[in-house]
JSON list of C-alpha atoms in Angstrom, two decimals:
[
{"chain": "A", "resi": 1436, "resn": "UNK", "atom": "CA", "xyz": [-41.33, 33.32, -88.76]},
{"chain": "A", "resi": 1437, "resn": "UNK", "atom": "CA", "xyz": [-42.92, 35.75, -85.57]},
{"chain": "A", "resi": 1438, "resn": "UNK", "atom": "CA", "xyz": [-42.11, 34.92, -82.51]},
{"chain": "A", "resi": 1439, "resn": "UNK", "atom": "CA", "xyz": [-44.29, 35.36, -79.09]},
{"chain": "A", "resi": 1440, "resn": "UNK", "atom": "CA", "xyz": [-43.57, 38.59, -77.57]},
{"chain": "A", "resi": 1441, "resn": "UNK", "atom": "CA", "xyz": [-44.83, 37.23, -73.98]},
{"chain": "A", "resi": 1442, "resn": "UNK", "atom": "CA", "xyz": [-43.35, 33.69, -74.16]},
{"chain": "A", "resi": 1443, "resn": "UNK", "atom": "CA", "xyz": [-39.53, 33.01, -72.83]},
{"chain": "A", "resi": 1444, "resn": "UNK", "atom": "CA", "xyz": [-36.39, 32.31, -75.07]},
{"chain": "A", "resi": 1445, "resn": "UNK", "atom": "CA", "xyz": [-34.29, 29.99, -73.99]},
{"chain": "A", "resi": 1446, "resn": "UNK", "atom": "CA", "xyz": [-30.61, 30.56, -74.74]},
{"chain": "A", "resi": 1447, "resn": "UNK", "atom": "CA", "xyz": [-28.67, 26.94, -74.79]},
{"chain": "A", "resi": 1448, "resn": "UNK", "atom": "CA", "xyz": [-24.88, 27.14, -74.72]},
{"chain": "A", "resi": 1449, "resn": "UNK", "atom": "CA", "xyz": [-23.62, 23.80, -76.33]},
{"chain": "A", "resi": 1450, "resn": "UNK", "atom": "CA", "xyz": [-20.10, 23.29, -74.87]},
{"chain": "A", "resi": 1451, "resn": "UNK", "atom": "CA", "xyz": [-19.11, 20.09, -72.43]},
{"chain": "A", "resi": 1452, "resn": "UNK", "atom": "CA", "xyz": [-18.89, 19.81, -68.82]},
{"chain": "A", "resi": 1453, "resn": "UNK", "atom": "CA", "xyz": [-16.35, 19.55, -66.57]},
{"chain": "A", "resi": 1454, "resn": "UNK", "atom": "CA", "xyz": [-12.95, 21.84, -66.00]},
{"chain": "A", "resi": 1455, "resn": "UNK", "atom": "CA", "xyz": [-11.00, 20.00, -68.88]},
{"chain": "A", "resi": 1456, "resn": "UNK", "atom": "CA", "xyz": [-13.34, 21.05, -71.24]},
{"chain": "A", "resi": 1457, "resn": "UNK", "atom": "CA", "xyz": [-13.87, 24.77, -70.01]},
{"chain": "A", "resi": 1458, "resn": "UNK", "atom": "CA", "xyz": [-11.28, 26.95, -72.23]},
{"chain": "A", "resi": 1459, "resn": "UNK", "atom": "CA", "xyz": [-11.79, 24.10, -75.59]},
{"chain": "A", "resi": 1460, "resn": "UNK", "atom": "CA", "xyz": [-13.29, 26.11, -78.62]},
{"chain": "A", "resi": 1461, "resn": "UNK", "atom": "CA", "xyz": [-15.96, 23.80, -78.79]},
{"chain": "A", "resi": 1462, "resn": "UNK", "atom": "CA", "xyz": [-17.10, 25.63, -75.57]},
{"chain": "A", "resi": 1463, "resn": "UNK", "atom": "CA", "xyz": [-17.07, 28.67, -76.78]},
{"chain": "A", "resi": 1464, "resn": "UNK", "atom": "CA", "xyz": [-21.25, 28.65, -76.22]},
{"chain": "A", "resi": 1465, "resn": "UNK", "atom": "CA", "xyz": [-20.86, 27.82, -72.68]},
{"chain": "A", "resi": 1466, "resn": "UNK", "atom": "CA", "xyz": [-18.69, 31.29, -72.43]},
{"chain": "A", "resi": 1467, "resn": "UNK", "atom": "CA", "xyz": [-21.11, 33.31, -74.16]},
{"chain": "A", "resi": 1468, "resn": "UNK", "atom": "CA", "xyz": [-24.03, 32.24, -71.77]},
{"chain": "A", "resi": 1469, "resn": "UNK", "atom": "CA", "xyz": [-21.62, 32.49, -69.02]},
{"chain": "A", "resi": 1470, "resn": "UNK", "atom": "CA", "xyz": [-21.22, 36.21, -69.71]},
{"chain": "A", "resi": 1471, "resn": "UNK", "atom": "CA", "xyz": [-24.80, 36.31, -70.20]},
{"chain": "A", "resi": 1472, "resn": "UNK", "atom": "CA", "xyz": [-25.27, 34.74, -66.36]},
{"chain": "A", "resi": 1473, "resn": "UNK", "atom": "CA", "xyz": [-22.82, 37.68, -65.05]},
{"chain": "A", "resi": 1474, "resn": "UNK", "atom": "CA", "xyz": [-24.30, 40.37, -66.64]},
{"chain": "A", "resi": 1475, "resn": "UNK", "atom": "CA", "xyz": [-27.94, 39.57, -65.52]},
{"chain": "A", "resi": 1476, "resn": "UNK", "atom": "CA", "xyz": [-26.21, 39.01, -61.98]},
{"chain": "A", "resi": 1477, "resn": "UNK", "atom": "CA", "xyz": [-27.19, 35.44, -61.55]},
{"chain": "A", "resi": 1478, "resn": "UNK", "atom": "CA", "xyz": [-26.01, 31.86, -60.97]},
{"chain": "A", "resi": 1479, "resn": "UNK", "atom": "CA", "xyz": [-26.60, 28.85, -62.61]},
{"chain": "A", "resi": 1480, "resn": "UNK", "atom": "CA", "xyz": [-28.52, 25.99, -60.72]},
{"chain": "A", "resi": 1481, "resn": "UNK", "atom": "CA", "xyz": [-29.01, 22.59, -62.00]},
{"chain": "A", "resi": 1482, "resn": "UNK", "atom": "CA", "xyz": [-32.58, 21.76, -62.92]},
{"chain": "A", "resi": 1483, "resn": "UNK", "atom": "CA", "xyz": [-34.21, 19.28, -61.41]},
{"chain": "A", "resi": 1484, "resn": "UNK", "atom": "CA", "xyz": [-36.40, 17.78, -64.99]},
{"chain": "A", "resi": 1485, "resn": "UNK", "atom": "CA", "xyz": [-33.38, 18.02, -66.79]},
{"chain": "A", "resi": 1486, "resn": "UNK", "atom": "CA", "xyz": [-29.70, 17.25, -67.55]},
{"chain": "A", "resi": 1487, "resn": "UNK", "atom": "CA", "xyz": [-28.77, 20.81, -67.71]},
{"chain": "A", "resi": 1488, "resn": "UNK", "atom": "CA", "xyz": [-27.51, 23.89, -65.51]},
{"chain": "A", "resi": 1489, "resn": "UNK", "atom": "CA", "xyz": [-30.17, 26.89, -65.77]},
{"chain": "A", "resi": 1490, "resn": "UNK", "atom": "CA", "xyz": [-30.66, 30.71, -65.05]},
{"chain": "A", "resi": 1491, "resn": "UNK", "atom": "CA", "xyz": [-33.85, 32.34, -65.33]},
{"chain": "A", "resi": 1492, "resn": "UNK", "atom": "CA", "xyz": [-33.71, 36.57, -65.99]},
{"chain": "A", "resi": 1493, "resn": "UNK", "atom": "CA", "xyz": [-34.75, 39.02, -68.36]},
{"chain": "A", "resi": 1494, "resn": "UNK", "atom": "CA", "xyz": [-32.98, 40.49, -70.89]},
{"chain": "A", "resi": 1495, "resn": "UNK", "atom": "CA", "xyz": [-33.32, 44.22, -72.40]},
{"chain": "A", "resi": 1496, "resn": "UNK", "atom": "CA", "xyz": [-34.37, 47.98, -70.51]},
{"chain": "A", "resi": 1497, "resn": "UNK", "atom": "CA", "xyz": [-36.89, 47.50, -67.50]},
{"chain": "A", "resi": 1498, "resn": "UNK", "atom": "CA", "xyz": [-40.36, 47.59, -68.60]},
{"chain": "A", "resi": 1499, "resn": "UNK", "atom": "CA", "xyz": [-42.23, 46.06, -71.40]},
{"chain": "A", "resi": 1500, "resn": "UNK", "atom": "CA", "xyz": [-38.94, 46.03, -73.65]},
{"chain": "A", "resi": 1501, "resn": "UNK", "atom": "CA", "xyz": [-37.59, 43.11, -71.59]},
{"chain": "A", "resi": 1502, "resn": "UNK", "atom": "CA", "xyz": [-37.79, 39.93, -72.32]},
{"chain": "A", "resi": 1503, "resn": "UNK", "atom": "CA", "xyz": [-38.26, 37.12, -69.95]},
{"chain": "A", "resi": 1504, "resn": "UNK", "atom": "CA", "xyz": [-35.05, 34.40, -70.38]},
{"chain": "A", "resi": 1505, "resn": "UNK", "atom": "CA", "xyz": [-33.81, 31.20, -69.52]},
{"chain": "A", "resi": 1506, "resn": "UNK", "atom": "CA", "xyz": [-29.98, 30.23, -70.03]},
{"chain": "A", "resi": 1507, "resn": "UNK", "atom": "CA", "xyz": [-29.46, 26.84, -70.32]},
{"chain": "A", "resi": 1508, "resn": "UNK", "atom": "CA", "xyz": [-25.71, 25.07, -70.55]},
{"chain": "A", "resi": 1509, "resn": "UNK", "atom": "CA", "xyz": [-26.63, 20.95, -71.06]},
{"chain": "A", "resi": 1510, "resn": "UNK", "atom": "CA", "xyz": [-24.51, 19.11, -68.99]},
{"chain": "A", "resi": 1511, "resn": "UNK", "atom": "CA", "xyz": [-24.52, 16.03, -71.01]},
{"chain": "A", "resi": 1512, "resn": "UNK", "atom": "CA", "xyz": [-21.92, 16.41, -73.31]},
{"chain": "A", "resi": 1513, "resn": "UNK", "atom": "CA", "xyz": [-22.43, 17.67, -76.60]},
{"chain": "A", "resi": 1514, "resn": "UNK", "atom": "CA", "xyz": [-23.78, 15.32, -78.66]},
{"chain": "A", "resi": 1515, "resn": "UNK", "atom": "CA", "xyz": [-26.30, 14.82, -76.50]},
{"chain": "A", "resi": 1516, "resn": "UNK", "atom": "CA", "xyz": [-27.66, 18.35, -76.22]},
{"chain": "A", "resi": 1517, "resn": "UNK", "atom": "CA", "xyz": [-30.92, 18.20, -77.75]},
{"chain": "A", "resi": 1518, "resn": "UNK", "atom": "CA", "xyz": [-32.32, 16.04, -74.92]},
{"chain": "A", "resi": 1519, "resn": "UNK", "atom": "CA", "xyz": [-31.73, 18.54, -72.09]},
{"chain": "A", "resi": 1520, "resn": "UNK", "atom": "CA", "xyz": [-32.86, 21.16, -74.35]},
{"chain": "A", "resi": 1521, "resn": "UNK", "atom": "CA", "xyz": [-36.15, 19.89, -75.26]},
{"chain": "A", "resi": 1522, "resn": "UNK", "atom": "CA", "xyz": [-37.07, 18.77, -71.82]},
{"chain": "A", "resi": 1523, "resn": "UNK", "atom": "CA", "xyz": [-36.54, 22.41, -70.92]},
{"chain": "A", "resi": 1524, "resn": "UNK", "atom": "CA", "xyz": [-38.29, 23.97, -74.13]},
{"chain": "A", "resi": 1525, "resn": "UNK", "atom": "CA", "xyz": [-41.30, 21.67, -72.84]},
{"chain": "A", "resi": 1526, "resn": "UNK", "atom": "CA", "xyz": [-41.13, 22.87, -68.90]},
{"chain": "A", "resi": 1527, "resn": "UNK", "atom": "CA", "xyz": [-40.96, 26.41, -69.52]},
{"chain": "A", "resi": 1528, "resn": "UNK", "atom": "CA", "xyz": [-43.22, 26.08, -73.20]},
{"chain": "A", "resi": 1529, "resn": "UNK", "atom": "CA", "xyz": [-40.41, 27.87, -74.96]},
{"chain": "A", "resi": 1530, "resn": "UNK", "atom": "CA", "xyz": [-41.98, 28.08, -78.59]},
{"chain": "A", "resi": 1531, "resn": "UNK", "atom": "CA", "xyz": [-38.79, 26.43, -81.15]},
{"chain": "A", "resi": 1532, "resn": "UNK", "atom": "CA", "xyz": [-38.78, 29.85, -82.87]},
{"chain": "A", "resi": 1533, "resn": "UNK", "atom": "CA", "xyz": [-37.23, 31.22, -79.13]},
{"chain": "A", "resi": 1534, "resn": "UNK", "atom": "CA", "xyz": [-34.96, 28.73, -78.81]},
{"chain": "A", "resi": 1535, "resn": "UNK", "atom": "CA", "xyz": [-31.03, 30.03, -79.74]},
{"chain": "A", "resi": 1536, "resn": "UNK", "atom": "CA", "xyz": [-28.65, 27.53, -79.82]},
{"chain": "A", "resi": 1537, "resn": "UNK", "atom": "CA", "xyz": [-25.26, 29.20, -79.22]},
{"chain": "A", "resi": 1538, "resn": "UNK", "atom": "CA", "xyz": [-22.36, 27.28, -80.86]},
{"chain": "A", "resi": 1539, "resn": "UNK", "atom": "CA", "xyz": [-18.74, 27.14, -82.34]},
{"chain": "A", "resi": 1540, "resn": "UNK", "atom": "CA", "xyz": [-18.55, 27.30, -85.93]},
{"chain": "A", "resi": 1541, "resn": "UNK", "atom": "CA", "xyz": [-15.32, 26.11, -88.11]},
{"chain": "A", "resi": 1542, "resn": "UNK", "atom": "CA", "xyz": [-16.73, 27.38, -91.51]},
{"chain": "A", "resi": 1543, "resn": "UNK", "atom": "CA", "xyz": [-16.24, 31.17, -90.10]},
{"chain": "A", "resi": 1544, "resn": "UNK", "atom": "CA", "xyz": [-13.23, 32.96, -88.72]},
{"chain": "A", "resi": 1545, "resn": "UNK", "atom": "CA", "xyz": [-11.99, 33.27, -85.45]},
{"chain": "A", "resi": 1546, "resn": "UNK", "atom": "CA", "xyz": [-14.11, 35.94, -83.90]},
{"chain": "A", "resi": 1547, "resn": "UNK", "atom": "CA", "xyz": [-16.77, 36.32, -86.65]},
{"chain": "A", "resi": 1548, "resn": "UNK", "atom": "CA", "xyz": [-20.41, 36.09, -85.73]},
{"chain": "A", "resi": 1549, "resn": "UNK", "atom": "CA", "xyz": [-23.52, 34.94, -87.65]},
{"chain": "A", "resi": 1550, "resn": "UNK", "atom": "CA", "xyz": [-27.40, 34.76, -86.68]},
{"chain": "A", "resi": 1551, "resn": "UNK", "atom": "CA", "xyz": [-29.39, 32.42, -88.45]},
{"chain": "A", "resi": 1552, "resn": "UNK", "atom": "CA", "xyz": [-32.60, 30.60, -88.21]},
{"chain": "A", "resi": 1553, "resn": "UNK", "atom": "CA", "xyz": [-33.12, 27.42, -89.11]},
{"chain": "A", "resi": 1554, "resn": "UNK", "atom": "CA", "xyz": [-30.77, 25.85, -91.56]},
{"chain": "A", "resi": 1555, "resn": "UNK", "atom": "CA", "xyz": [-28.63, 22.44, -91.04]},
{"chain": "A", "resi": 1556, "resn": "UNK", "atom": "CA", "xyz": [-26.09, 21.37, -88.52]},
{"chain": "A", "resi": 1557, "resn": "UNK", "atom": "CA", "xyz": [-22.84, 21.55, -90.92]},
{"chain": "A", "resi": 1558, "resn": "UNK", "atom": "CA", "xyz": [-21.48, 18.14, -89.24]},
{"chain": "A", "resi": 1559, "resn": "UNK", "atom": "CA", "xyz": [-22.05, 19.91, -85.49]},
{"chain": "A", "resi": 1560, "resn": "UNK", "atom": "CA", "xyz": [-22.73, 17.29, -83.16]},
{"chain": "A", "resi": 1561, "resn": "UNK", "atom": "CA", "xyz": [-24.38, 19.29, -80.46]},
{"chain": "A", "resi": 1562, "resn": "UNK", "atom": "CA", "xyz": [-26.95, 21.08, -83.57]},
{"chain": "A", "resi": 1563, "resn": "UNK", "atom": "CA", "xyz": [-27.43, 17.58, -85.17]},
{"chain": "A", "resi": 1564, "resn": "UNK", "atom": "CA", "xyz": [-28.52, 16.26, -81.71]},
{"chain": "A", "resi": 1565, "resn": "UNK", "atom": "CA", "xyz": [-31.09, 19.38, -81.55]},
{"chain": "A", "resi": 1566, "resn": "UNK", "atom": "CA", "xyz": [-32.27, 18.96, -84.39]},
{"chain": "A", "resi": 1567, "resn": "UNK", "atom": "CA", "xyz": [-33.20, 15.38, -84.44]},
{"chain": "A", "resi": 1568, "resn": "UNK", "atom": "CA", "xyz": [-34.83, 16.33, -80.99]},
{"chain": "A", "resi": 1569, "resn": "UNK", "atom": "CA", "xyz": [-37.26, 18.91, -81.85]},
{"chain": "A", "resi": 1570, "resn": "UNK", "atom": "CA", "xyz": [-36.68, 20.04, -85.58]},
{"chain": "A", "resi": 1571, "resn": "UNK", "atom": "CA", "xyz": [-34.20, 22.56, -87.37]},
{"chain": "A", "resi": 1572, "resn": "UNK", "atom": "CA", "xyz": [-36.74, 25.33, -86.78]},
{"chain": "A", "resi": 1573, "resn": "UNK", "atom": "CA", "xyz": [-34.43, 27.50, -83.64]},
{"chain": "A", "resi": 1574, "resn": "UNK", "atom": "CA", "xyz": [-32.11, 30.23, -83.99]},
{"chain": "A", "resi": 1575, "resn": "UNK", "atom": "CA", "xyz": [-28.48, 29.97, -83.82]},
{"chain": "A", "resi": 1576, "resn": "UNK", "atom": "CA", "xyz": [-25.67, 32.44, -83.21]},
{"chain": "A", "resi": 1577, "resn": "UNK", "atom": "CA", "xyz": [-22.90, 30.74, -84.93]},
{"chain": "A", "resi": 1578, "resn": "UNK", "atom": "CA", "xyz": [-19.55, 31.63, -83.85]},
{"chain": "A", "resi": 1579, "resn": "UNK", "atom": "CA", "xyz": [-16.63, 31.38, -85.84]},
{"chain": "A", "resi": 1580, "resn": "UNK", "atom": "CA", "xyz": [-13.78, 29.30, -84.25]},
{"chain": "A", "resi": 1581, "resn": "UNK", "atom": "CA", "xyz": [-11.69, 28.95, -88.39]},
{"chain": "A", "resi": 1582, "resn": "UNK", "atom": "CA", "xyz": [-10.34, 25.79, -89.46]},
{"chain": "A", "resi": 1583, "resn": "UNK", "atom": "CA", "xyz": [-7.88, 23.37, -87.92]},
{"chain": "A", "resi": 1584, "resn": "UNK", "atom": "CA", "xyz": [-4.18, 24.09, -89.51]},
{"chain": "A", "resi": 1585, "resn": "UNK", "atom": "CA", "xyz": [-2.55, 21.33, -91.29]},
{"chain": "A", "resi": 1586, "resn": "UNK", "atom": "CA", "xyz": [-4.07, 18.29, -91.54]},
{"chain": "A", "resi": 1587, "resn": "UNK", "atom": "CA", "xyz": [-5.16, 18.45, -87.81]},
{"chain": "A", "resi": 1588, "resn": "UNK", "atom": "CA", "xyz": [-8.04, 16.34, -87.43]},
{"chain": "A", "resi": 1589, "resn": "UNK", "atom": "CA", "xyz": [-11.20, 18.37, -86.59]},
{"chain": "A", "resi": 1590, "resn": "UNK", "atom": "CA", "xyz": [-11.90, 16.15, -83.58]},
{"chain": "A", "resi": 1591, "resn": "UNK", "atom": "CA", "xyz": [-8.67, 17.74, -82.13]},
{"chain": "A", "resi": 1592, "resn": "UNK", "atom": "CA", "xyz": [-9.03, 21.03, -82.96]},
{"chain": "A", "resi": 1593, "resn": "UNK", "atom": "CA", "xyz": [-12.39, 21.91, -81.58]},
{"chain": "A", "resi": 1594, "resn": "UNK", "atom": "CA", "xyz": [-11.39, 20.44, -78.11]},
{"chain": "A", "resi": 1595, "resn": "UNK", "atom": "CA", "xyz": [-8.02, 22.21, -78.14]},
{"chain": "A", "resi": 1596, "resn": "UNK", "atom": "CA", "xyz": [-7.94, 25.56, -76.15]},
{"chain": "A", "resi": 1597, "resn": "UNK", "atom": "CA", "xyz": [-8.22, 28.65, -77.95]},
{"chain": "A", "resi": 1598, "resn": "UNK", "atom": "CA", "xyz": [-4.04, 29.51, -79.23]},
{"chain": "A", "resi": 1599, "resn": "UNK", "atom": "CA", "xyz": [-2.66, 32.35, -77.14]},
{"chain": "A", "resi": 1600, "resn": "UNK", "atom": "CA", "xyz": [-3.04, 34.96, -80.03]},
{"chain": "A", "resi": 1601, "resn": "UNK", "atom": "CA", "xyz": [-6.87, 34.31, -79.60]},
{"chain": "A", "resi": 1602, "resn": "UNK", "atom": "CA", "xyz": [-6.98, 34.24, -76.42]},
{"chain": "A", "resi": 1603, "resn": "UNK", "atom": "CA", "xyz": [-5.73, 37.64, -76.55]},
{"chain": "A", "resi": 1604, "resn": "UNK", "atom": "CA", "xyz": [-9.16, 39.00, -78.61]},
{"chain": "A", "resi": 1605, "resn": "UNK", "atom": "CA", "xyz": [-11.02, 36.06, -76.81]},
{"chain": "A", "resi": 1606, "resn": "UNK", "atom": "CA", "xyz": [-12.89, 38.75, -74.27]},
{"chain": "A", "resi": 1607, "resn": "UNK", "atom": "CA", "xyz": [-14.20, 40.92, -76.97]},
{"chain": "A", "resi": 1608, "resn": "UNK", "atom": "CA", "xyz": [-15.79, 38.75, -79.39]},
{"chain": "A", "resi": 1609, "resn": "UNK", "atom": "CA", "xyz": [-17.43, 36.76, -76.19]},
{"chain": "A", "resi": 1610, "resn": "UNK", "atom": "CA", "xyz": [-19.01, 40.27, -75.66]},
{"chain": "A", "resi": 1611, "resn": "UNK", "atom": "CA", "xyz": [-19.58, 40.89, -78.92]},
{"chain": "A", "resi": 1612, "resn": "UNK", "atom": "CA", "xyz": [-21.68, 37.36, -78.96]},
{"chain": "A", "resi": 1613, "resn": "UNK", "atom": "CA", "xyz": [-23.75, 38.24, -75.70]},
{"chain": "A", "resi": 1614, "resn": "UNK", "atom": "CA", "xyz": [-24.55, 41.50, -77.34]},
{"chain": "A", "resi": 1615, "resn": "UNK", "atom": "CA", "xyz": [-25.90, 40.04, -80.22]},
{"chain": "A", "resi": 1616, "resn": "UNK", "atom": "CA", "xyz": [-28.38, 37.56, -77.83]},
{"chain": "A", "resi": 1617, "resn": "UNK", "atom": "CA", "xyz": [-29.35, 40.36, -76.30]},
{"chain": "A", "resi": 1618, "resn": "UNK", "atom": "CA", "xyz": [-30.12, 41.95, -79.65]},
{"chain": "A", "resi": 1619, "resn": "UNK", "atom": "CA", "xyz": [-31.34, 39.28, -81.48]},
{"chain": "A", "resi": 1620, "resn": "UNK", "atom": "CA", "xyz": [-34.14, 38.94, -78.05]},
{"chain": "A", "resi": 1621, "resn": "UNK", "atom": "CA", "xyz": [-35.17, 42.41, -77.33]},
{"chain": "A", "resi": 1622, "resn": "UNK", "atom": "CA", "xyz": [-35.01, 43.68, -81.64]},
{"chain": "A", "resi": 1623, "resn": "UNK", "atom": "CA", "xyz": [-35.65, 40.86, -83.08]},
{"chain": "A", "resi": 1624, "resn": "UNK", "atom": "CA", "xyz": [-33.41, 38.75, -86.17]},
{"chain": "A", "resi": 1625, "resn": "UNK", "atom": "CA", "xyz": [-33.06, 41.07, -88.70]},
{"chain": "A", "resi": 1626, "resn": "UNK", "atom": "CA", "xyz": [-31.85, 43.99, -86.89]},
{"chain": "A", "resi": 1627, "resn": "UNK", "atom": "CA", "xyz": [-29.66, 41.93, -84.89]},
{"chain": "A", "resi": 1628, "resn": "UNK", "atom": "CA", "xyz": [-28.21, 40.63, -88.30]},
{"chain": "A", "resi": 1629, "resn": "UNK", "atom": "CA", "xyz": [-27.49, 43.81, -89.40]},
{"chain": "A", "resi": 1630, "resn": "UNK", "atom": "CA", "xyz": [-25.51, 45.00, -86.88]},
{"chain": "A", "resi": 1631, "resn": "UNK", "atom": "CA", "xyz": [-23.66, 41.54, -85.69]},
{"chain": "A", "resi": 1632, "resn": "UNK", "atom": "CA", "xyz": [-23.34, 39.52, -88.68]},
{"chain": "A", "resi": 1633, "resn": "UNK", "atom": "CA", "xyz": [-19.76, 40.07, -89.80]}
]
């Protein structure tokens, strides 16, 4: 699938609001965009169509290599993301195909990174409630938070801050996942997949 060189992506961080939530892996999108937000020196604003905080930018060199962004963090917890999402895919006409959902993923390792399109939601509440929005047909850098130890239940784990060891190589991989947006926009999936898929 092509996607529009002159429309916007919209990058949606699935995390949940609020301080308590902030440094849970399950917010580990929210961080990536976050980074994203610094980088392009902005600040998020809520949006007055929908439940969501937004930042408008472009990403890539000056010039016709940039593309045209908008960050998006729902604010409605995560298993309600799709509706903020798709009431912002429909103000700005984001086609799906430009539409990266950036979440936690317990099937990978701590720190590992995969871009995808399409493809199912692998239990993920925030995904499943995309994907019954507006279809399964949006990219997703997946990033790997590994499995709860013991017989921890998932529930837990995910909204657990990252362990201390993490923490520690917590900084990089962030990076590592807003450099693979920004690849993934400006190059395009496969080349991003070559280089960030790990």
């Amino acid at each position: 699938m092509t996607t529009d060189a002159t429309a916007p992506w919209l990058i949606a961080g699935l995390g949940n609001p609020g301080p308590g939530y902030a440094a849970n892996r399950h917010n580990v999108g929210f961080m990536v965009v976050d980074l994203l937000a610094e980088r392009m020196g902005g600040v998020f604003k809520r949006h007055g169509k929908a439940q969501a905080q937004v930042l408008e930018g472009r990403i890539g060199p000056m010039g016709p290599g940039s593309r045209r962004v908008v960050l998006v963090k729902p604010m409605s917890y995560m298993n309600l993301s799709g509706g903020p999402v798709t009431a912002l895919r429909d103000f700005y006409k984001v086609p799906t195909a430009n539409i990266v959902a950036v979440h936690d993923e317990l099937d990978i390792d701590f720190g590992a990174l995969r871009l995808k399109l399409g493809g199912g939601d692998n239990g993920h509440n925030g995904l499943k409630s995309m994907t019954k929005a507006m279809g399964a047909d949006y990219h997703r850098l997946r990033f790997g938070i590994g499995r709860p130890p013991g017989r921890m239940p998932v529930a837990d784990f995910v909204l657990r801050d990252f362990s201390g060891a993490e923490r520690k190589e917590l900084d990089y991989f962030v990076d590592r996942g807003a450099d693979a947006v920004e690849a993934l926009v400006t190059e395009g999936l496969e080349r991003a997949q070559s280089t960030y898929n790990t």
